[in-house]
Structure formats: C-alpha cells, structure tokens
Coordinates of C-alpha atoms in Angstrom, one line a residue:
X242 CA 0.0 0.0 0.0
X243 CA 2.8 2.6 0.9
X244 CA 4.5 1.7 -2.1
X245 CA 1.2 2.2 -4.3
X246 CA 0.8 5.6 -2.4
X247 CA 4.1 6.9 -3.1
X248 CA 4.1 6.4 -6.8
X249 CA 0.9 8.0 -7.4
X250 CA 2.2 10.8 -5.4
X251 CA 4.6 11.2 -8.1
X252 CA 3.1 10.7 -11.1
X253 CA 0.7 13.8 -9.8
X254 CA 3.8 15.9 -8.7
X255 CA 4.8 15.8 -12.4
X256 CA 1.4 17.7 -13.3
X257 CA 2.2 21.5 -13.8
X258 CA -0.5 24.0 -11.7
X259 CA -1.2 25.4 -15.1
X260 CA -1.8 22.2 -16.5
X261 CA -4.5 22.2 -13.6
X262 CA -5.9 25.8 -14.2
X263 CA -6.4 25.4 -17.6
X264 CA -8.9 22.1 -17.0
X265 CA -11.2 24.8 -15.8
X266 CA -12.5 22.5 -13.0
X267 CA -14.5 25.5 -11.3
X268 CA -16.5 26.3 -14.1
X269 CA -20.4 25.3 -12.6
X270 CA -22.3 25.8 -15.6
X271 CA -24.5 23.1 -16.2
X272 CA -23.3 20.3 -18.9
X273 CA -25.0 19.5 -22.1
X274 CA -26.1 16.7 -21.1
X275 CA -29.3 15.4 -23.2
X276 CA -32.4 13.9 -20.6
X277 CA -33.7 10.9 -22.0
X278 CA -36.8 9.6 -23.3
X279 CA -39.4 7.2 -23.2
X280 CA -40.2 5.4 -26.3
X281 CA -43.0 7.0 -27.1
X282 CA -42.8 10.5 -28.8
X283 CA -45.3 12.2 -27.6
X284 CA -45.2 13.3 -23.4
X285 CA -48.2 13.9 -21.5
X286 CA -48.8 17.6 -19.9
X287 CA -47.8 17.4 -16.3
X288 CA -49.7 19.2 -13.8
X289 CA -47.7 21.6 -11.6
X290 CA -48.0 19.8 -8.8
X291 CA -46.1 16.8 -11.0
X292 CA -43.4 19.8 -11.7
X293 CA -43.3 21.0 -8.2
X294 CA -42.6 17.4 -6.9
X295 CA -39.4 16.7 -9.4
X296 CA -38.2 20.0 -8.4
X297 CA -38.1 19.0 -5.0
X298 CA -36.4 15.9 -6.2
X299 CA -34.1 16.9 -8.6
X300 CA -32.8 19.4 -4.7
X301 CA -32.9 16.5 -2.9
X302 CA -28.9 15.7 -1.2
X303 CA -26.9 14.1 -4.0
X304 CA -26.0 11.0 -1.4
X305 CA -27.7 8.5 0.9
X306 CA -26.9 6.2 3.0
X307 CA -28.3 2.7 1.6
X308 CA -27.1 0.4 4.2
X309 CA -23.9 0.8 6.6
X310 CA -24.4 4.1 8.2
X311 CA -22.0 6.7 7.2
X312 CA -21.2 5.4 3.5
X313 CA -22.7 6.7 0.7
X314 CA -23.9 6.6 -2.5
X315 CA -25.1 9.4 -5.0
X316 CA -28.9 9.9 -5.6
X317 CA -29.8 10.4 -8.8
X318 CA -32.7 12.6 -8.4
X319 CA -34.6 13.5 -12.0
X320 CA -31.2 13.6 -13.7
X321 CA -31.2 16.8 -14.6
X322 CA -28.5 18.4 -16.5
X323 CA -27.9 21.1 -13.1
X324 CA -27.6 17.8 -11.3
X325 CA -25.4 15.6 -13.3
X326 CA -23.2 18.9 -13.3
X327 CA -22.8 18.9 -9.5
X328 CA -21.6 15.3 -9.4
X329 CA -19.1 15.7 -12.0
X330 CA -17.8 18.4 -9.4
X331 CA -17.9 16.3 -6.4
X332 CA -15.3 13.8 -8.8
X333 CA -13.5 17.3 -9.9
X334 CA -13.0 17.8 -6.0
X335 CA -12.1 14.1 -5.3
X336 CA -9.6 14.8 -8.0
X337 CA -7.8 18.0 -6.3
X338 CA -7.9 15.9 -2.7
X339 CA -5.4 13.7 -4.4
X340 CA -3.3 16.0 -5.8
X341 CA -3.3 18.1 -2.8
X342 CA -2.8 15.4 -0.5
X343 CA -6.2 16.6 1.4
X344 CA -8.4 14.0 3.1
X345 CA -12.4 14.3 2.4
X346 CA -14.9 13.2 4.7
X347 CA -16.9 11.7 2.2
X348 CA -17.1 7.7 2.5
X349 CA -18.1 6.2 -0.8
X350 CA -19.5 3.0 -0.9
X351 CA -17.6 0.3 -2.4
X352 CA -19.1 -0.1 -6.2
X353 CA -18.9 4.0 -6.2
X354 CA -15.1 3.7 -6.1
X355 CA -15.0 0.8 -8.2
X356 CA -17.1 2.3 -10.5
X357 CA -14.5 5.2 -10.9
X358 CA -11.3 2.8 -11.0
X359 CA -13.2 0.7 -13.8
X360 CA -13.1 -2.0 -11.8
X361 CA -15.5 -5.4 -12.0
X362 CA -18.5 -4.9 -10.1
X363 CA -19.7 -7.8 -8.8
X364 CA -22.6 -9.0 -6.5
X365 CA -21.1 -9.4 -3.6
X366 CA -20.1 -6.3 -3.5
X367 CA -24.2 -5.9 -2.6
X368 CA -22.8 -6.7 0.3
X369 CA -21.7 -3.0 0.8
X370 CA -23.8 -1.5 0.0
X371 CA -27.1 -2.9 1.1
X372 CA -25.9 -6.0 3.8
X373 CA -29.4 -6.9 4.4
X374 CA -30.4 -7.6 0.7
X375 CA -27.0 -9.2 0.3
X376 CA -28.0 -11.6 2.7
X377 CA -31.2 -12.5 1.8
X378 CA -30.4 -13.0 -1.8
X379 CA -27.6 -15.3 -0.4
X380 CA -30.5 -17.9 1.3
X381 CA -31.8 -17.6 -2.0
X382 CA -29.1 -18.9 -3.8
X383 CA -28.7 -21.4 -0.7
X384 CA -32.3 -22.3 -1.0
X385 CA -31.7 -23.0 -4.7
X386 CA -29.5 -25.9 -3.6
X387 CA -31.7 -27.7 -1.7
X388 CA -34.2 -30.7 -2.6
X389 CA -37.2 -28.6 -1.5
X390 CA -36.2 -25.4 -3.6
X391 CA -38.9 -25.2 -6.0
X392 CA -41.5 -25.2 -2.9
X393 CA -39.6 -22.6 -1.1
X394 CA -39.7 -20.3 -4.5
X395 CA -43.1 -20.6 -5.3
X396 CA -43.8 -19.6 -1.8
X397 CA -42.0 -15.9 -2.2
X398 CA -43.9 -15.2 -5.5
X399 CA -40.8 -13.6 -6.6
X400 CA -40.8 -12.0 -10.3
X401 CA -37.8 -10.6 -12.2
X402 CA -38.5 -6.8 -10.9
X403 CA -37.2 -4.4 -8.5
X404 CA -38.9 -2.2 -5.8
X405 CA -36.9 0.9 -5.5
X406 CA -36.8 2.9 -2.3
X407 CA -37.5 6.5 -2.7
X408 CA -33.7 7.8 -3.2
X409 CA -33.7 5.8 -6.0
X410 CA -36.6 6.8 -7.6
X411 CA -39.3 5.2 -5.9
X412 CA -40.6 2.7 -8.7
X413 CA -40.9 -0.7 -9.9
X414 CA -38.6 -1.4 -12.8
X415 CA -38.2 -5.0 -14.6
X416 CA -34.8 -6.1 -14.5
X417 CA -35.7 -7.8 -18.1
X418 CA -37.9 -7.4 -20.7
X419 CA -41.2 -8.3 -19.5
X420 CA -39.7 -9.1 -16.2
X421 CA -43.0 -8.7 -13.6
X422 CA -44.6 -11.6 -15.1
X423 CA -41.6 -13.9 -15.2
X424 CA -41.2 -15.8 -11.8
X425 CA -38.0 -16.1 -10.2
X426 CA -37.2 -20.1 -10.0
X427 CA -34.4 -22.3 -8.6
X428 CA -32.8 -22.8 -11.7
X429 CA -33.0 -18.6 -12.5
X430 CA -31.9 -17.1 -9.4
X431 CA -28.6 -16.8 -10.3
X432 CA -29.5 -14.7 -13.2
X433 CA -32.2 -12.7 -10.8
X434 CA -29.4 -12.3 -8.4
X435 CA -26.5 -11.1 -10.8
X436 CA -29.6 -8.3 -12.5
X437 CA -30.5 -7.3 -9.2
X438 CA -27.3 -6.3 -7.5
X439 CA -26.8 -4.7 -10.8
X440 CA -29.5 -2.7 -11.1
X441 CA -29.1 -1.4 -7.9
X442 CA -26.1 -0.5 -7.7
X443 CA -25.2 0.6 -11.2
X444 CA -28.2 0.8 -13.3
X445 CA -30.0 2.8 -11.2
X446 CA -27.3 5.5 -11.1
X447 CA -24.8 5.2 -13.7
X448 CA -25.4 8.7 -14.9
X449 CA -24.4 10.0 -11.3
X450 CA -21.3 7.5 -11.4
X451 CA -20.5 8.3 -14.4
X452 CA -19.9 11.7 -14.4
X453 CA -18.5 11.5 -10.8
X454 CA -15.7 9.3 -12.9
X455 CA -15.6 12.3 -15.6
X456 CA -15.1 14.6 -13.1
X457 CA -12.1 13.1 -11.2
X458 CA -10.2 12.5 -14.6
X459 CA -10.8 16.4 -15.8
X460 CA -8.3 16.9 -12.8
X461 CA -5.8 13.7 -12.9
X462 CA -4.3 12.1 -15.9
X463 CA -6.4 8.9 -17.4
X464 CA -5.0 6.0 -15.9
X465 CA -3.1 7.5 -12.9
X466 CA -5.7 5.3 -11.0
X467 CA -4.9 2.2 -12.5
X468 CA -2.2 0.9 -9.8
X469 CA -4.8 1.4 -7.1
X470 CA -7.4 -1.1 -5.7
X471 CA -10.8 0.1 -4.0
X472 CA -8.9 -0.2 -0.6
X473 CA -5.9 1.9 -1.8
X474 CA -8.5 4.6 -2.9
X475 CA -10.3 4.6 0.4
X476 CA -7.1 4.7 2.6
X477 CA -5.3 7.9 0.2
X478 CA -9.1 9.5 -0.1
X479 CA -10.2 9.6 3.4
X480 CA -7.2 8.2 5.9
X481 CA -7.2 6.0 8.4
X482 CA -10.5 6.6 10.6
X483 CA -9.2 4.3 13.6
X484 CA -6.8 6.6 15.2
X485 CA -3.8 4.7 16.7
X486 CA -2.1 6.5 19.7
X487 CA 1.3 4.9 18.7
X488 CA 1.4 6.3 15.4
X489 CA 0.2 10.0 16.4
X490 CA 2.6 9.8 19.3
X491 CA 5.6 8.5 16.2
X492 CA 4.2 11.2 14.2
X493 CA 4.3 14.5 16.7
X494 CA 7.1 16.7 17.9
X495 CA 7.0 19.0 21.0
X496 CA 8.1 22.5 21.5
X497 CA 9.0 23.4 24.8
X498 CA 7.8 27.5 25.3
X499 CA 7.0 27.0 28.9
X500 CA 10.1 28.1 30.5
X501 CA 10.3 25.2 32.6
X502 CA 11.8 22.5 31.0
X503 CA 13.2 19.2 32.7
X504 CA 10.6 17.1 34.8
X505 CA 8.0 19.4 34.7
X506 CA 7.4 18.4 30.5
X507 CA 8.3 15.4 30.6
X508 CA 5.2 14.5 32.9
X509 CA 3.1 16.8 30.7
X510 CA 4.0 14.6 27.9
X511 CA 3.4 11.8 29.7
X512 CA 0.2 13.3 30.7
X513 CA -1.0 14.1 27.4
X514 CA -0.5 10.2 26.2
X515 CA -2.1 8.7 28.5
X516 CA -5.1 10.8 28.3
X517 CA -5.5 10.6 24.6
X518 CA -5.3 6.6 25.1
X519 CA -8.3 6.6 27.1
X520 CA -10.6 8.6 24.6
X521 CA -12.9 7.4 23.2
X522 CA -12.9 7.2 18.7
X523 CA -15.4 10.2 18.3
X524 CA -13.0 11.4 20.9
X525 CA -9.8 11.3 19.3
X526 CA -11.5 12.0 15.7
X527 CA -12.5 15.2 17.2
X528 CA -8.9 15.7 18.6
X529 CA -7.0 14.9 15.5
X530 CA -9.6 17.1 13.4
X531 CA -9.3 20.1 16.0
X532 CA -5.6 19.7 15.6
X533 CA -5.0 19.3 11.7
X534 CA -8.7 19.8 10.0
X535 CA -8.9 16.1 9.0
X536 CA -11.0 13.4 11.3
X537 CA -8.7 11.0 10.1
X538 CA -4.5 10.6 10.1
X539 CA -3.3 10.2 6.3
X540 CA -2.7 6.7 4.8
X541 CA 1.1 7.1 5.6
X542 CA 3.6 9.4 7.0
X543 CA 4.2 11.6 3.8
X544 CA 0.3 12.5 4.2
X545 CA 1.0 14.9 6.5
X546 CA 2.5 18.5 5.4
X547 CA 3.8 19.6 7.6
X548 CA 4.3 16.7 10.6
X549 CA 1.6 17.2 13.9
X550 CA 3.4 19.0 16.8
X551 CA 2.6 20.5 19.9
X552 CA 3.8 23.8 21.6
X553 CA 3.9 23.7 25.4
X554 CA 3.0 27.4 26.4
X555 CA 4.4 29.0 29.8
X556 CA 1.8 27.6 33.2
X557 CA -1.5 29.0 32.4
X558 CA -4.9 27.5 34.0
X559 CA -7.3 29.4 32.9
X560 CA -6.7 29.4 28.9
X561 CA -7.9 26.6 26.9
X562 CA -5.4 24.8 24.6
X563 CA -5.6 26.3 20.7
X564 CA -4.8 25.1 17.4
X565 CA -3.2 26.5 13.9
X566 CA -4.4 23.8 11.5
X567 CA -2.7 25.2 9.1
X568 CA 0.4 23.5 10.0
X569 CA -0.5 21.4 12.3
X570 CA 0.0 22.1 15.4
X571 CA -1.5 22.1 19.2
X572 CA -0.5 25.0 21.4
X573 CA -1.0 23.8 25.2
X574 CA -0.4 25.8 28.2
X575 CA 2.0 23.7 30.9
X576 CA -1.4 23.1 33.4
X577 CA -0.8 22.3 36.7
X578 CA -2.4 19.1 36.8
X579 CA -3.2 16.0 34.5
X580 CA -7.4 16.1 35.3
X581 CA -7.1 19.6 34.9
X582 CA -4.9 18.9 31.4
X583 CA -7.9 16.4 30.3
X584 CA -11.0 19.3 31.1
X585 CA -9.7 22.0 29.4
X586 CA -8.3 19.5 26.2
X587 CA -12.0 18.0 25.8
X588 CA -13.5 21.2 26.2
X589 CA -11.5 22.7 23.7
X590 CA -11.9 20.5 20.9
X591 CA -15.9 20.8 21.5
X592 CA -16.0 24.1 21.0
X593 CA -13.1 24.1 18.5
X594 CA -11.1 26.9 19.2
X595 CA -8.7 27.3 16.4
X596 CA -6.8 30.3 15.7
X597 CA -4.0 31.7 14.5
X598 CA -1.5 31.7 17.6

C-alpha cells in the first residue's frame, strides 16, 4: 500500500498547476447533457404539482446512505443536467484531494469507487452497500440448492422486478424485458441475483457515477488510478479513521515554550498520552480534526505536510489549549495538573477553538 501511495504521489507531482488551471475545474455551468426519453414520442402535460414534486427531487442531497451508516452513495434525483453537473464536481474535488494530499470526509461506498477505478462490479459487493439484501439474496441462492427449492420459491412469488426505495426513484422497474410476469425459479436465481445487484447498484445510477468518474479524470491524468485497488483509494481518499495513539505519538514533535523544562514536561508529555489513550474514537476524531482539520491521520507518513506537533506554552490554568491547523499544530499551556490537562483539552476541541497563535 505505501509503495502504491508513493508512486501515485509522483506521477501527480509531475502535473504543472497550469496544467491544472487550464482544465477549468470551477467552471459550474451546467453540462450538455441530453435527458432521455421514453419510447414514445409524444409526453403527457404534467400538472404543476407533478413539476413541483421533481423540483423538490431533482434538490434533494446528491447522497444516501443505503445500508452501513455513514457510506454513501449518489442519488440520482430526475437527472437533470444542473444535477449531473454537481456530481461531475464532487469527482472534480475528489480529483484535487489527491493531488493536494487533502483528506475528504466523504465515504463512498464500495461499487462508487470501483465504479470510478473501472473495476468489476460484482454482486457481492451488494454486500456493501445494502448488507441486508445481500443476505437475503444469499439464502436464496442457498435455497436454490436444496431438494425442496422449487416449494420454497413458489412460496415468495418472486418475479424478475425491483422495488426501488425512494432515493432511488421510488418505482418498480423490470430487471428484463417483460420481467413482472416472469417468476423467479431455482434454476433462474442466479441470473435474478447477478440483475438485481446490478441494477441497484449501477443501473440505477450510472449517470451520477459516471460523471462523478468524468469529473475526477478532468483533474488527474487517465490512468493514474490504474495501480490502485478500492482499498488503496479509500485509505489515500479519506485516511485512516481508527486513530492509533502509537502512530500519532511517532508522528508528533513537542516544542517546549514554557520556560520550565526538565521534569516538569516530561510528565506533561506523559500526561498528554495517557489521556488521549483513554478517549474514546469520536473522541480522538474530534482531537485529530481540531488539531489538523482532518477526522482522520493520512494513509502514511508523507500525508501529513507539515508533521503534527505540539507547543507547550508558559503555566497557564485558565486558557484553553488552541490550534493553527494550518500547519499542524497544538499549542497547550504547561497546566498544573493531568485532570485539569484532560477538562480544558476535551473542552477545547468541543468548541473548537482554532486560531491563529
């Protein structure tokens, strides 16, 4: 992985910033992209209410959240061309996180990043994004197996259609031609599976994936990706969210500005450790991101420009500690006690008092 994230690192360094400026990345008018349309050529009037209710759609939140809380995947929406627009600037942003070494809170789910690597989707990766599905389609197959199979389908009354929720449109769609009247059998499953999981995770959106992928290649060359698997992505996109004490403490420096030196910071270092090992994760998220903007530490050492480091100011009890994210760093006063060190810390990075110091 570190050897993967280091030569991507310098393929991007060999892009100029006017190679960059000249993409035009930040330019948010709308593209020309063409709706679709139904087979027949004549539309029927809509009623404003109808229009009123795809507006509201079509400014619905480009994600959701289809199964593991806090990974997401885009909603389509109407598809219209103002919408299709914003996700090809959510890849265009993706784009400049990697060649900015910048984290982004944004945790795609699994076929979204495959999607844009041109990777295989497969079914299992249904697994992902909707776990609950995934296993139910897995008894299927299961079920399939077994001498009593047949019963078990013709039990379900299962036909070759989907049910979408409301973020993905909110309608029943046939997977195949004709699809609502054929039933779903022991010996067809495998084919109602494989169209399911990709209907719902590609089908269903591949106008929003697609110009998500657009969007991240108007910024980095074609095929700077290529080197990378969904993991590698994930890891140089959004860091490491499990935040290990050992690593921060290999990664951080400490100025001494208190005037005391010796013992005295020493046992504030000491201090400081030990409290950070008993937070909790939201805890030390909130730390890390109150310290250098990001929720997360970078996939590897070089992520972070310039090292974490923490400036130990002259005694002071009744100042809470501050922060310049900008480079990095923490500036503590030298308290006069570790429960004392621990209040004012948590306190701080609740209310987030950053500043330039």
């Amino acid at each position: 992985m570190l050897i993967k994230a280091q030569w991507f690192k310098e393929l991007l360094r060999e892009m100029s910033a006017d190679a960059i400026l000249e993409l035009g990345i930040f330019n948010l008018s709308a593209d020309k992209t063409k709706k679709t349309t139904t087979a027949s050529n004549t539309t029927p009037k809509r009623t404003e209410l109808e229009e009123e209710e795809e507006d509201l759609e079509d400014l619905s939140p480009l994600f959701w959240q289809p199964g593991k809380r806090g990974y997401y995947s885009p909603r389509p929406g109407k598809g219209s061309a103002e919408r299709l627009s914003a996700f090809r600037n959510v890849g265009r942003v993706i784009g400049l996180c990697f060649i900015q070494n910048e984290l982004i809170p944004l945790l795609l789910n699994r076929h979204v990043i495959k999607y844009i690597l041109g990777r295989k989707i497969s079914w299992h990766d249904l697994a992902f994004f909707d776990p609950v599905m995934y296993e139910s389609l897995r008894q299927l197959i299961l079920d399939a197996e077994t001498k009593d199979g047949s019963l078990v389908f013709s039990a379900l009354d299962l036909t070759f259609s989907v049910e979408l929720s409301p973020e993905e449109g909110g309608e029943q769609v046939e997977l195949i031609p004709g699809g609502s009247d054929i039933e779903v059998t022991a010996s067809n499953v495998y084919d109602y599976v494989r169209r399911y999981a990709e209907y719902r995770m590609v089908d269903s959106a591949e106008k929003c994936l697609q110009q998500m992928k657009l969007g991240v290649f108007d910024v980095i060359p074609r095929g700077s990706l290529d080197g990378l698997s969904a993991e590698d992505f994930r890891l140089l996109l959004n860091g490491v969210g499990d935040i290990s004490v050992q690593t921060l403490i290999s990664y951080t420096s400490f100025n001494d500005e208190s005037g005391e030196g010796g013992e005295k910071v020493q046992r504030f270092k000491r201090s400081f450790w030990a409290i950070v090992e008993k937070m909790t994760i939201s805890e030390r998220q909130d730390l890390v991101y109150f310290w250098t903007s990001s929720p997360a530490l970078p996939a590897s050492e070089e992520g972070f420009q310039p090292m974490p480091s923490i400036t130990v100011r002259p005694a002071d009890d009744n100042h809470l500690p501050t922060a310049n994210t900008c480079i990095s760093r923490l500036y503590i006063p030298l308290y006069s006690s570790r429960s004392l060190l621990r209040q004012k810390l948590l306190l701080a990075i609740k209310t987030k008092s950053f500043g330039f110091v």
